[in-house]
Short mmCIF file of C-alpha atoms in Angstrom, two decimals:
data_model
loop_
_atom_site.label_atom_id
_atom_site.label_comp_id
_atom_site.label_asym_id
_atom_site.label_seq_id
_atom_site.Cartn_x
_atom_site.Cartn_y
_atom_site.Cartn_z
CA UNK A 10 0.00 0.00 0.00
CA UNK A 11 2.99 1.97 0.68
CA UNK A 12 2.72 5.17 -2.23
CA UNK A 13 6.28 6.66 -1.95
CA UNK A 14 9.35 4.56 -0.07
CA UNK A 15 12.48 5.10 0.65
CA UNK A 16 15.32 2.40 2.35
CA UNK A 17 16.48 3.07 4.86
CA UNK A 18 14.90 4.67 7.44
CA UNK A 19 18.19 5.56 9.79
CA UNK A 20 21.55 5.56 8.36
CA UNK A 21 24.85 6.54 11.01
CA UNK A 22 28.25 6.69 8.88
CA UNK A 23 31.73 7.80 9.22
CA UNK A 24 32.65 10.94 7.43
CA UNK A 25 34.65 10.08 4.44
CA UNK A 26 31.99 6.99 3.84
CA UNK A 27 29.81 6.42 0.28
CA UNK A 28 26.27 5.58 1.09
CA UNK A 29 23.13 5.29 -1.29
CA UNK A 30 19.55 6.06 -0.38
CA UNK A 31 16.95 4.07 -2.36
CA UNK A 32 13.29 5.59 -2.97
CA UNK A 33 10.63 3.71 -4.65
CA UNK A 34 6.92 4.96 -6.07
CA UNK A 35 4.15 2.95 -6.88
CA UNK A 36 1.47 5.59 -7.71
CA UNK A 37 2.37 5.89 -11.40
CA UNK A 38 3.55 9.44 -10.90
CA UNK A 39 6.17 10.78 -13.85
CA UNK A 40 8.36 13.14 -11.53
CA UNK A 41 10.20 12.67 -8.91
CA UNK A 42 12.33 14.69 -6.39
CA UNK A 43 14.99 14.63 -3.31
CA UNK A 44 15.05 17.01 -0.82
CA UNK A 45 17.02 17.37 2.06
CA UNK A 46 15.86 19.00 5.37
CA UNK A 47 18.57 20.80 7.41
CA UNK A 48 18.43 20.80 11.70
CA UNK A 49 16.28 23.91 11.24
CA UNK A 50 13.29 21.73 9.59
CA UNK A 51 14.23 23.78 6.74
CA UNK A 52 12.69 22.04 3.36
CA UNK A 53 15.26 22.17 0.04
CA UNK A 54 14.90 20.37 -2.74
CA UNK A 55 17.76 19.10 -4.62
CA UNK A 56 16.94 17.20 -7.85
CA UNK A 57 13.91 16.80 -9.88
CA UNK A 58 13.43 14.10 -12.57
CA UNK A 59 10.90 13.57 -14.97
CA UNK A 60 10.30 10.23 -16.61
CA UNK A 61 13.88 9.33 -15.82
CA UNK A 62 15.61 12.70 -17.06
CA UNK A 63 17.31 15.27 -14.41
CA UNK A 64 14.84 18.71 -14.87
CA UNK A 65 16.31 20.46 -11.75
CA UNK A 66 19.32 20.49 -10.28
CA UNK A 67 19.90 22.60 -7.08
CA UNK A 68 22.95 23.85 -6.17
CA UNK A 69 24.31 20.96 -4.69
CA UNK A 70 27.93 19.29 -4.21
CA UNK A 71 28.87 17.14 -7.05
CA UNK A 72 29.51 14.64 -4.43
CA UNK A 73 25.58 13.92 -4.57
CA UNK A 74 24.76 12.00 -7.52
CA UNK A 75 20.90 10.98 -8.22
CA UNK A 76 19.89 7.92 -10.71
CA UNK A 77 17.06 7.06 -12.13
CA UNK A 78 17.14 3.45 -13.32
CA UNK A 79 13.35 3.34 -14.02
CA UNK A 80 10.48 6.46 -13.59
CA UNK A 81 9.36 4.74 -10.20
CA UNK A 82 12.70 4.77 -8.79
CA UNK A 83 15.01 7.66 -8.30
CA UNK A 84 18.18 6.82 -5.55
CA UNK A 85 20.49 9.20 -4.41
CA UNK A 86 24.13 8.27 -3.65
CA UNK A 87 26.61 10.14 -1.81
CA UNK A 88 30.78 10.20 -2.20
CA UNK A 89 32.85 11.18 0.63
CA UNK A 90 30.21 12.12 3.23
CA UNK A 91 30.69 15.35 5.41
CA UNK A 92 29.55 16.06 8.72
CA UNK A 93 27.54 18.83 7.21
CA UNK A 94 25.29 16.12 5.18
CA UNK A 95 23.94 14.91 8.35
CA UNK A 96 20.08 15.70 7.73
CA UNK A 97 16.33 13.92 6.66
CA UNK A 98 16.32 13.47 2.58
CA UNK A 99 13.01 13.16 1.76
CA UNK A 100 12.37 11.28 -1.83
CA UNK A 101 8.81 12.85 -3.00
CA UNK A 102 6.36 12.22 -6.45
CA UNK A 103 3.83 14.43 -8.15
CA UNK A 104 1.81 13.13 -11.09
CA UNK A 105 3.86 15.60 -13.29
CA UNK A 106 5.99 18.57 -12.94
CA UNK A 107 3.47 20.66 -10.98
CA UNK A 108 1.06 19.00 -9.98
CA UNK A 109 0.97 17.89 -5.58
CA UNK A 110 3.96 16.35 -4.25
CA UNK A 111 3.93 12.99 -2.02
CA UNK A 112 6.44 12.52 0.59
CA UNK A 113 8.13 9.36 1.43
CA UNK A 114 8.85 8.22 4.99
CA UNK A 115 12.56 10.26 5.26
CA UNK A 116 15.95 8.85 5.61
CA UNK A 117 17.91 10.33 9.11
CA UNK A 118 21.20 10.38 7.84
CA UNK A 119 23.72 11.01 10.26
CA UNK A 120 27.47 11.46 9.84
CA UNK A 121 29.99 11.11 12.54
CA UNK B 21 13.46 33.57 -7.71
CA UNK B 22 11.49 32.65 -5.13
CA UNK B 23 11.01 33.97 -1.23
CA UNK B 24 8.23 32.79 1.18
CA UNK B 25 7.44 34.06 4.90
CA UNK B 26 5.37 32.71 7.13
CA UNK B 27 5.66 33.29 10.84
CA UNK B 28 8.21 30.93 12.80
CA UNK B 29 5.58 29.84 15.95
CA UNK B 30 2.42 29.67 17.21
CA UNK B 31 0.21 28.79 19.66
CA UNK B 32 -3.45 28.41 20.38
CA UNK B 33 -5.93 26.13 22.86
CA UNK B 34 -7.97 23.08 22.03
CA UNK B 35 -11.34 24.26 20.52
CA UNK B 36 -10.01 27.19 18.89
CA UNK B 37 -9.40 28.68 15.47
CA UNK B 38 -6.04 29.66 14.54
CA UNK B 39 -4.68 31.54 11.17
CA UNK B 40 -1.47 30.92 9.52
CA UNK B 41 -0.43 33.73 7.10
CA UNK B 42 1.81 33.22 4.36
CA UNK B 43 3.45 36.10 1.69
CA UNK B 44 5.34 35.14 -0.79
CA UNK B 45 6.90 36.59 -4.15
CA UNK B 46 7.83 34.55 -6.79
CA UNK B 47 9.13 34.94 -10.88
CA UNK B 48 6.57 32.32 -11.70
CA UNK B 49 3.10 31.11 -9.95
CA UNK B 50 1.54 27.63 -10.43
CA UNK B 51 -0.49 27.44 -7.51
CA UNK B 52 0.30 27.48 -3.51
CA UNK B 53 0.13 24.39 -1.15
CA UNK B 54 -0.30 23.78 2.23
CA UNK B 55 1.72 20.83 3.74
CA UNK B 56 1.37 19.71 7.62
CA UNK B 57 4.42 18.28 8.97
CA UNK B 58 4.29 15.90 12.42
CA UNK B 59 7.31 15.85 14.25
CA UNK B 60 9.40 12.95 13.08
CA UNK B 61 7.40 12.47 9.74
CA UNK B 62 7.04 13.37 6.12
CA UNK B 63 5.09 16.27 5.10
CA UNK B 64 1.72 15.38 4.24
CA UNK B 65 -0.57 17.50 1.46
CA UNK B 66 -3.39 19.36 2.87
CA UNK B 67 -4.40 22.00 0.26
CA UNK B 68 -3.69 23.67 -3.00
CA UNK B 69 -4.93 26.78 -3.78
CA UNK B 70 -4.94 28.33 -7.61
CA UNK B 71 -7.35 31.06 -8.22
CA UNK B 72 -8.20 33.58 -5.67
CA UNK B 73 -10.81 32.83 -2.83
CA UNK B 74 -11.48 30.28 -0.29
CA UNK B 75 -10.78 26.31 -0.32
CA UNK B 76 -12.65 24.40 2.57
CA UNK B 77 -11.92 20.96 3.24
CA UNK B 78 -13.36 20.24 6.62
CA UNK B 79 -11.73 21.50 9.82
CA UNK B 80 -8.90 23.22 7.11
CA UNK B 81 -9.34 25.84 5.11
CA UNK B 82 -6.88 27.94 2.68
CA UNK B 83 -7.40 30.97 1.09
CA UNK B 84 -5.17 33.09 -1.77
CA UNK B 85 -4.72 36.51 -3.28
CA UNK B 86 -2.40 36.57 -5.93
CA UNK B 87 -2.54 40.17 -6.89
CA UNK B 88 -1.27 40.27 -3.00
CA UNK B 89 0.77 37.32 -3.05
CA UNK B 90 -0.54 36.21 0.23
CA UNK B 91 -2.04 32.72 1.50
CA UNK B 92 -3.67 31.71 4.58
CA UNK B 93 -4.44 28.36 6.49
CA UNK B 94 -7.14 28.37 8.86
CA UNK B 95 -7.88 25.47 11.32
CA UNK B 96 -10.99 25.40 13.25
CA UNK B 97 -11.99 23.35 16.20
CA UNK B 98 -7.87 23.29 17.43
CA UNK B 99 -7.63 19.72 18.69
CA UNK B 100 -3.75 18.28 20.02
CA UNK B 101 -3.10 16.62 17.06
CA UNK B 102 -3.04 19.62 15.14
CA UNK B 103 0.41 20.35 16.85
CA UNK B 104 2.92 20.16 14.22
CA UNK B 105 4.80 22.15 11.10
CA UNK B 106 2.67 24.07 8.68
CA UNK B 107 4.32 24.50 5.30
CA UNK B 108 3.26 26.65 2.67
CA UNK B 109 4.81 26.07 -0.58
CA UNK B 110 4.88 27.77 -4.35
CA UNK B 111 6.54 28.13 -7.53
CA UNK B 112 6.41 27.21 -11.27
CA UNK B 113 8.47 24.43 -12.70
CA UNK B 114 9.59 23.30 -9.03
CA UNK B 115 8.58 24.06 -5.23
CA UNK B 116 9.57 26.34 -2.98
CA UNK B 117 8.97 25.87 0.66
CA UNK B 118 9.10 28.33 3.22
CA UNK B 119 10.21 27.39 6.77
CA UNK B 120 7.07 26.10 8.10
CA UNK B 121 5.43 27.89 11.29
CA UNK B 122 5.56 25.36 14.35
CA UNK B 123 1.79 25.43 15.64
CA UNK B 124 1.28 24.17 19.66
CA UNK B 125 -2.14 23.22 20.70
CA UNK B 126 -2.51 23.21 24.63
CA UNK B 127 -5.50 22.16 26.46
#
């Protein structure tokens, strides 16, 4: 029943570390987004894709690299991890481009 | 570019109505949302305002001027799980959120 998931839920790395977040959508939806959300609950976003192709790209380290293997799956993997990534990315859908945006669950990333 | 206020806090008792304001200015419009946020948890969708006026979906309600580039969220009948993050969001191709006013219900 799940509509928008993401894997996994908590994730507690050493700085330096690569990690991957996966997010998966099962409503059908064309676009799909990451966003982070600093200590201050503050809401970014950081990529867009639509039907597999990058739209938006945030100004954001070239250490973050998003992929899109299939239009229901967008995963975001990170290269040399910083304290300063420590935050909740949020993978989110919309049925197209602007049109409402679901949410999935968050992943707490924290780097030590 | 895009740049969205809404107030940081606020508080308000069980049984009450409460309004959250929202201004914003923006190079392109495709409509404003409302998103609640729990403590914890994912922002969920609670409204989506286009043309001017008044949206009422049962205790919520959101209302827009575009010529004044100002939103509002009202909540009647306040009950404790109402406490959370309001987030009102805009833009064209991609959102823009602002920073979400923390609302605190007490008895």
């Amino acid at each position: 029943d799940t509509a928008v998931s993401q894997t996994p839920k908590y994730l507690v790395t050493q700085m330096g570390n690569d990690k991957s977040i996966k997010c998966e959508q099962n409503l059908g939806h064309d676009t799909m987004y990451w966003y982070k959300q600093d200590s201050k609950k503050f809401l970014k976003i950081m990529f867009s894709y639509n039907n597999k192709e990058l739209i938006i790209n945030e100004t954001v380290p070239n250490r973050f690299s998003p992929k899109s293997p299939d239009k229901a799956h967008l995963n975001l993997h990170i290269n040399s991890l910083e304290l300063g990534d420590s935050a909740v990315y949020f993978c989110a859908s919309s049925q197209d481009q602007r049109a409402t945006q679901y949410f999935g669950p968050g992943t707490r990333l924290t780097v030590l | 570019g895009q740049n969205i206020d809404q107030p940081t806090e606020m508080t308000a008792t069980e049984g009450a109505i409460v309004q959250i304001n929202c201004t914003y200015q923006t190079s392109g419009f495709n409509g404003l949302f409302w998103y609640q946020q729990h403590a914890g948890e994912a922002p969920t969708f609670l409204s989506y305002n286009v043309l001017d006026g008044l949206e009422e979906k049962g205790r919520f309600s959101s209302f827009l001027s575009r010529s004044k580039g100002y939103s509002y969220l009202l909540l009647k009948e306040l009950q404790m799980k109402d406490s959370a993050s309001y987030l009102c969001a805009t833009g064209y191709s991609t959102l823009t959120f602002g920073k979400g006013t923390m609302l605190l219900v007490s008895p």
